[in-house]
């Protein structure tokens, strides 16, 4: 199969409720573009959410790395390209590229790891029996995959409780909501001076409605943070790394 037939490409328009005070697309909403694009492409290949649900299964994302050269702004139209790199038994590796509307500018890249689980027992499925190798695509994705996470061995920085707007159709904390709570641990002043250049997350355990989640945040180098979310039992539900850009933003933002 030609690579062009194996790559899904989907248009998005940045809407006012998806931007921050700088009028830039926020990372959680960019993550929604990623999740939606992955879903659209999986549907087109015959193994989307509706297809696998017939076998009492569901897709879950386990790892995600995002690198951004430039964040799109309010009302800007962009394109998200996505393709399956390969399958390793119970894991599917999927890549993404974010492009300007005319395709001349690469805004960034992402790579991700997915598993398909049984809805009842939460056990992973052997994907080699479901996804044919013919749909794998060798399109390059020139960013590193999620690496090891240093321990965020510090006291609790902040906490939140999982509310109605946090949960997805599985009644678990939504994938993009993990990211929203992580970046909410930084100040407006931080974002007035720096963009997040690279973001990594490993989803380890699910979290349910009503759970209290503690945020542990540690700066391991200048501008580089490791963050862990833990439930009330002390179990880690995710680990994350946040790397801010070195360069001070040229724009002037008024922080009230």
C-alpha positions as a Markdown table, in Angstrom:
| # | Residue | x | y | z |
|---|---|---|---|---|
| 1 | Unk | 0.0 | 0.0 | 0.0 |
| 2 | Unk | 1.3 | 3.5 | -0.8 |
| 3 | Unk | 2.1 | 5.7 | 2.2 |
| 4 | Unk | -0.4 | 8.3 | 1.0 |
| 5 | Unk | -3.3 | 5.8 | 1.6 |
| 6 | Unk | -2.1 | 5.0 | 5.1 |
| 7 | Unk | -2.0 | 8.6 | 6.4 |
| 8 | Unk | -5.1 | 10.3 | 7.7 |
| 9 | Unk | -5.2 | 14.0 | 7.4 |
| 10 | Unk | -7.9 | 16.1 | 9.2 |
| 11 | Unk | -8.6 | 19.8 | 9.3 |
| 12 | Unk | -9.2 | 21.7 | 12.5 |
| 13 | Unk | -10.0 | 25.4 | 13.2 |
| 14 | Unk | -8.8 | 26.8 | 16.5 |
| 15 | Unk | -11.9 | 28.1 | 18.4 |
| 16 | Unk | -12.1 | 30.8 | 21.0 |
| 17 | Unk | -12.8 | 28.4 | 23.9 |
| 18 | Unk | -9.6 | 26.4 | 22.9 |
| 19 | Unk | -7.1 | 29.2 | 23.5 |
| 20 | Unk | -5.4 | 30.7 | 26.5 |
| 21 | Unk | -4.9 | 34.4 | 27.5 |
| 22 | Unk | -2.2 | 34.6 | 24.8 |
| 23 | Unk | -4.8 | 33.5 | 22.2 |
| 24 | Unk | -2.7 | 30.3 | 21.6 |
| 25 | Unk | -4.2 | 26.8 | 21.4 |
| 26 | Unk | -3.8 | 25.1 | 24.8 |
| 27 | Unk | -2.1 | 21.7 | 25.2 |
| 28 | Unk | -5.2 | 19.9 | 26.4 |
| 29 | Unk | -7.1 | 21.0 | 23.4 |
| 30 | Unk | -4.3 | 20.1 | 21.1 |
| 31 | Unk | -4.5 | 16.7 | 22.8 |
| 32 | Unk | -8.1 | 16.5 | 21.8 |
| 33 | Unk | -7.1 | 17.1 | 18.2 |
| 34 | Unk | -4.7 | 14.2 | 18.6 |
| 35 | Unk | -7.3 | 11.9 | 20.1 |
| 36 | Unk | -10.0 | 12.8 | 17.5 |
| 37 | Unk | -7.6 | 12.4 | 14.6 |
| 38 | Unk | -6.5 | 9.0 | 15.9 |
| 39 | Unk | -10.2 | 8.0 | 16.2 |
| 40 | Unk | -11.1 | 9.2 | 12.7 |
| 41 | Unk | -8.2 | 7.3 | 11.2 |
| 42 | Unk | -8.9 | 4.1 | 13.1 |
| 43 | Unk | -12.5 | 4.3 | 11.9 |
| 44 | Unk | -11.4 | 4.6 | 8.3 |
| 45 | Unk | -9.2 | 1.5 | 8.7 |
| 46 | Unk | -11.9 | -0.6 | 10.3 |
| 47 | Unk | -10.8 | -0.7 | 13.9 |
| 48 | Unk | -12.2 | 2.4 | 15.5 |
| 49 | Unk | -14.1 | 2.6 | 18.8 |
| 50 | Unk | -17.4 | 1.5 | 17.3 |
| 51 | Unk | -15.8 | -1.5 | 15.5 |
| 52 | Unk | -13.9 | -2.9 | 18.5 |
| 53 | Unk | -16.8 | -2.2 | 20.9 |
| 54 | Unk | -18.7 | -5.0 | 19.1 |
| 55 | Unk | -16.0 | -7.4 | 20.7 |
| 56 | Unk | -16.4 | -5.7 | 24.1 |
| 57 | Unk | -13.1 | -3.9 | 23.7 |
| 58 | Unk | -11.9 | -0.3 | 23.8 |
| 59 | Unk | -8.8 | 1.7 | 22.9 |
| 60 | Unk | -6.8 | 3.4 | 25.7 |
| 61 | Unk | -3.8 | 5.7 | 25.2 |
| 62 | Unk | -0.8 | 4.7 | 27.4 |
| 63 | Unk | 2.0 | 7.2 | 26.4 |
| 64 | Unk | 2.1 | 10.5 | 24.6 |
| 65 | Unk | 5.0 | 12.8 | 23.6 |
| 66 | Unk | 4.4 | 16.2 | 22.0 |
| 67 | Unk | 6.9 | 18.7 | 20.6 |
| 68 | Unk | 5.7 | 22.1 | 19.4 |
| 69 | Unk | 7.6 | 24.6 | 17.2 |
| 70 | Unk | 4.7 | 27.1 | 17.2 |
| 71 | Unk | 1.3 | 27.0 | 18.8 |
| 72 | Unk | -1.6 | 27.9 | 16.4 |
| 73 | Unk | -3.6 | 30.9 | 17.4 |
| 74 | Unk | -7.3 | 31.7 | 17.7 |
| 75 | Unk | -9.2 | 31.3 | 14.4 |
| 76 | Unk | -6.2 | 29.6 | 12.7 |
| 77 | Unk | -6.9 | 26.6 | 10.6 |
| 78 | Unk | -4.4 | 23.7 | 10.8 |
| 79 | Unk | -4.1 | 20.1 | 9.6 |
| 80 | Unk | -3.3 | 17.0 | 11.7 |
| 81 | Unk | -1.7 | 14.1 | 9.9 |
| 82 | Unk | -1.6 | 10.7 | 11.6 |
| 83 | Unk | -0.4 | 7.2 | 10.8 |
| 84 | Unk | 0.3 | 3.8 | 12.5 |
| 85 | Unk | 4.1 | 3.2 | 12.8 |
| 86 | Unk | 3.9 | -0.4 | 13.9 |
| 87 | Unk | 2.4 | -2.9 | 16.4 |
| 88 | Unk | 4.3 | -4.6 | 19.2 |
| 89 | Unk | 2.0 | -7.4 | 20.5 |
| 90 | Unk | -0.3 | -5.5 | 22.8 |
| 91 | Unk | 0.8 | -2.0 | 21.8 |
| 92 | Unk | 0.1 | 0.1 | 18.7 |
| 93 | Unk | 2.5 | 3.0 | 18.0 |
| 94 | Unk | 0.9 | 6.0 | 16.3 |
| 95 | Unk | 2.5 | 9.2 | 15.1 |
| 96 | Unk | 1.2 | 12.7 | 14.3 |
| 97 | Unk | 2.3 | 15.9 | 12.5 |
| 98 | Unk | 0.7 | 19.3 | 12.9 |
| 99 | Unk | 0.8 | 21.4 | 9.8 |
| 100 | Unk | -0.3 | 24.9 | 8.7 |
| 101 | Unk | -3.4 | 25.0 | 6.6 |
| 102 | Unk | -1.4 | 25.2 | 3.3 |
| 103 | Unk | 1.0 | 22.5 | 4.6 |
| 104 | Unk | 4.1 | 24.6 | 4.2 |
| 105 | Unk | 4.8 | 24.9 | 7.9 |
| 106 | Unk | 5.3 | 22.1 | 10.4 |
| 107 | Unk | 4.0 | 23.3 | 13.7 |
| 108 | Unk | 5.1 | 20.2 | 15.6 |
| 109 | Unk | 4.9 | 16.4 | 16.0 |
| 110 | Unk | 3.6 | 13.8 | 18.5 |
| 111 | Unk | 4.0 | 10.1 | 19.0 |
| 112 | Unk | 1.8 | 7.9 | 21.1 |
| 113 | Unk | 1.3 | 4.3 | 22.3 |
| 114 | Unk | -2.1 | 2.7 | 22.5 |
| 115 | Unk | -3.5 | -0.5 | 23.9 |
| 116 | Unk | -6.8 | -2.3 | 23.3 |
| 117 | Unk | -8.4 | -3.6 | 26.4 |
| 118 | Unk | -11.3 | -5.9 | 27.3 |
| 119 | Unk | -14.0 | -3.6 | 28.8 |
| 120 | Unk | -14.9 | -6.0 | 31.6 |
| 121 | Unk | -11.5 | -7.4 | 32.8 |
| 122 | Unk | -9.3 | -4.5 | 31.6 |
| 123 | Unk | -6.8 | -6.9 | 30.1 |
| 124 | Unk | -4.9 | -6.0 | 26.9 |
| 125 | Unk | -5.5 | -7.6 | 23.5 |
| 126 | Unk | -3.0 | -9.1 | 21.1 |
| 127 | Unk | -3.1 | -6.5 | 18.4 |
| 128 | Unk | -1.1 | -8.6 | 15.9 |
| 129 | Unk | -4.3 | -10.6 | 15.4 |
| 130 | Unk | -6.4 | -7.4 | 14.7 |
| 131 | Unk | -4.2 | -4.8 | 12.9 |
| 132 | Unk | -2.6 | -6.0 | 9.7 |
| 133 | Unk | 1.0 | -5.0 | 9.0 |
| 134 | Unk | -0.1 | -3.7 | 5.6 |
| 135 | Unk | -1.4 | -0.5 | 7.2 |
| 136 | Unk | 1.9 | 0.3 | 8.9 |
| 137 | Unk | 3.5 | 3.5 | 7.5 |
| 138 | Unk | 7.2 | 4.4 | 7.5 |
| 139 | Unk | 6.6 | 8.2 | 7.4 |
| 140 | Unk | 9.2 | 9.7 | 9.7 |
| 141 | Unk | 8.3 | 11.3 | 13.0 |
| 142 | Unk | 11.5 | 13.1 | 14.1 |
| 143 | Unk | 11.0 | 13.4 | 17.8 |
| 144 | Unk | 12.0 | 11.1 | 20.7 |
| 145 | Unk | 9.5 | 8.7 | 22.2 |
| 146 | Unk | 8.5 | 9.0 | 25.9 |
| 147 | Unk | 11.6 | 8.2 | 28.0 |
| 148 | Unk | 12.1 | 7.3 | 31.7 |
| 149 | Unk | 10.7 | 9.6 | 34.3 |
| 150 | Unk | 12.9 | 10.8 | 37.3 |
| 151 | Unk | 11.0 | 10.5 | 40.6 |
| 152 | Unk | 9.0 | 13.5 | 41.7 |
| 153 | Unk | 10.1 | 12.8 | 45.3 |
| 154 | Unk | 8.6 | 15.9 | 46.8 |
| 155 | Unk | 5.7 | 16.8 | 49.0 |
| 156 | Unk | 2.3 | 17.3 | 47.5 |
| 157 | Unk | 2.1 | 20.6 | 45.6 |
| 158 | Unk | -1.6 | 20.8 | 45.0 |
| 159 | Unk | -4.6 | 18.5 | 44.6 |
| 160 | Unk | -8.0 | 18.2 | 42.8 |
| 161 | Unk | -11.1 | 16.0 | 42.9 |
| 162 | Unk | -12.3 | 14.2 | 39.8 |
| 163 | Unk | -15.6 | 16.0 | 38.8 |
| 164 | Unk | -18.3 | 15.4 | 36.3 |
| 165 | Unk | -16.5 | 17.4 | 33.5 |
| 166 | Unk | -13.3 | 15.4 | 34.1 |
| 167 | Unk | -14.7 | 12.0 | 33.1 |
| 168 | Unk | -15.1 | 10.4 | 29.7 |
| 169 | Unk | -17.7 | 7.8 | 28.4 |
| 170 | Unk | -15.9 | 5.1 | 30.4 |
| 171 | Unk | -16.5 | 7.2 | 33.6 |
| 172 | Unk | -12.7 | 7.5 | 34.0 |
| 173 | Unk | -10.6 | 10.7 | 34.1 |
| 174 | Unk | -10.3 | 11.9 | 30.5 |
| 175 | Unk | -6.9 | 11.6 | 28.8 |
| 176 | Unk | -6.8 | 15.4 | 28.1 |
| 177 | Unk | -7.9 | 16.2 | 31.6 |
| 178 | Unk | -4.8 | 14.7 | 33.1 |
| 179 | Unk | -2.8 | 17.1 | 31.0 |
| 180 | Unk | -5.1 | 20.0 | 31.9 |
| 181 | Unk | -4.5 | 19.5 | 35.6 |
| 182 | Unk | -0.8 | 19.1 | 35.1 |
| 183 | Unk | -0.3 | 22.4 | 33.3 |
| 184 | Unk | -2.7 | 24.1 | 35.7 |
| 185 | Unk | 0.1 | 23.7 | 38.3 |
| 186 | Unk | 2.0 | 26.5 | 36.6 |
| 187 | Unk | 1.4 | 30.2 | 36.9 |
| 188 | Unk | 0.1 | 32.7 | 34.3 |
| 189 | Unk | 3.5 | 34.5 | 34.6 |
| 190 | Unk | 5.3 | 31.3 | 33.6 |
| 191 | Unk | 3.2 | 31.1 | 30.4 |
| 192 | Unk | 3.7 | 34.8 | 29.8 |
| 193 | Unk | 7.4 | 34.2 | 29.4 |
| 194 | Unk | 7.7 | 30.6 | 28.0 |
| 195 | Unk | 5.9 | 28.1 | 25.8 |
| 196 | Unk | 5.9 | 24.4 | 26.6 |
| 197 | Unk | 8.4 | 23.0 | 24.1 |
| 198 | Unk | 8.0 | 19.3 | 24.9 |
| 199 | Unk | 5.5 | 17.4 | 26.9 |
| 200 | Unk | 5.5 | 13.7 | 27.9 |
| 201 | Unk | 3.0 | 11.7 | 29.8 |
| 202 | Unk | 2.6 | 8.0 | 30.8 |
| 203 | Unk | -0.9 | 6.9 | 31.8 |
| 204 | Unk | -0.4 | 4.3 | 34.5 |
| 205 | Unk | -3.7 | 3.8 | 36.3 |
| 206 | Unk | -7.3 | 5.0 | 35.7 |
| 207 | Unk | -9.0 | 7.4 | 38.0 |
| 208 | Unk | -12.7 | 7.5 | 38.9 |
| 209 | Unk | -15.3 | 10.2 | 39.7 |
| 210 | Unk | -14.9 | 11.6 | 43.2 |
| 211 | Unk | -11.3 | 10.5 | 43.8 |
| 212 | Unk | -8.9 | 13.0 | 45.3 |
| 213 | Unk | -5.7 | 13.4 | 43.2 |
| 214 | Unk | -2.5 | 14.8 | 44.6 |
| 215 | Unk | 0.0 | 16.7 | 42.3 |
| 216 | Unk | 3.7 | 16.2 | 43.0 |
| 217 | Unk | 5.9 | 18.6 | 41.0 |
| 218 | Unk | 9.6 | 18.9 | 40.9 |
| 219 | Unk | 12.0 | 21.1 | 38.8 |
| 220 | Unk | 14.9 | 18.8 | 37.9 |
| 221 | Unk | 16.7 | 21.3 | 35.7 |
| 222 | Unk | 16.0 | 24.9 | 34.7 |
| 223 | Unk | 12.7 | 24.9 | 32.9 |
| 224 | Unk | 12.3 | 21.1 | 33.1 |
| 225 | Unk | 9.8 | 19.6 | 35.5 |
| 226 | Unk | 8.6 | 16.1 | 36.4 |
| 227 | Unk | 5.1 | 15.7 | 37.7 |
| 228 | Unk | 3.3 | 12.7 | 39.2 |
| 229 | Unk | -0.4 | 12.5 | 40.0 |
| 230 | Unk | -1.4 | 10.1 | 42.8 |
| 231 | Unk | -4.7 | 9.0 | 44.2 |
| 232 | Unk | -5.7 | 9.0 | 47.8 |
| 233 | Unk | -4.3 | 5.5 | 48.3 |
| 234 | Unk | -0.9 | 6.9 | 47.2 |
| 235 | Unk | -1.0 | 5.0 | 43.8 |
| 236 | Unk | 0.5 | 6.8 | 40.9 |
| 237 | Unk | -2.0 | 7.4 | 38.1 |
| 238 | Unk | 0.4 | 9.1 | 35.7 |
| 239 | Unk | 3.9 | 10.5 | 35.3 |
| 240 | Unk | 4.8 | 13.5 | 33.2 |
| 241 | Unk | 7.7 | 15.6 | 32.0 |
| 242 | Unk | 7.3 | 19.3 | 31.0 |
| 243 | Unk | 10.0 | 21.2 | 29.2 |
| 244 | Unk | 9.7 | 24.9 | 28.7 |
| 245 | Unk | 11.4 | 26.7 | 25.9 |
| 246 | Unk | 14.7 | 28.5 | 26.6 |
| 247 | Unk | 13.8 | 31.6 | 24.7 |
| 248 | Unk | 11.7 | 34.4 | 26.3 |
| 249 | Unk | 8.6 | 35.1 | 24.3 |
| 250 | Unk | 8.7 | 38.4 | 22.4 |
| 251 | Unk | 5.0 | 39.2 | 23.1 |
| 252 | Unk | 4.1 | 41.4 | 26.0 |
| 253 | Unk | 1.3 | 39.9 | 28.1 |
| 254 | Unk | -0.4 | 41.8 | 30.9 |
| 255 | Unk | -0.8 | 39.6 | 34.0 |
| 256 | Unk | -3.6 | 41.0 | 36.2 |
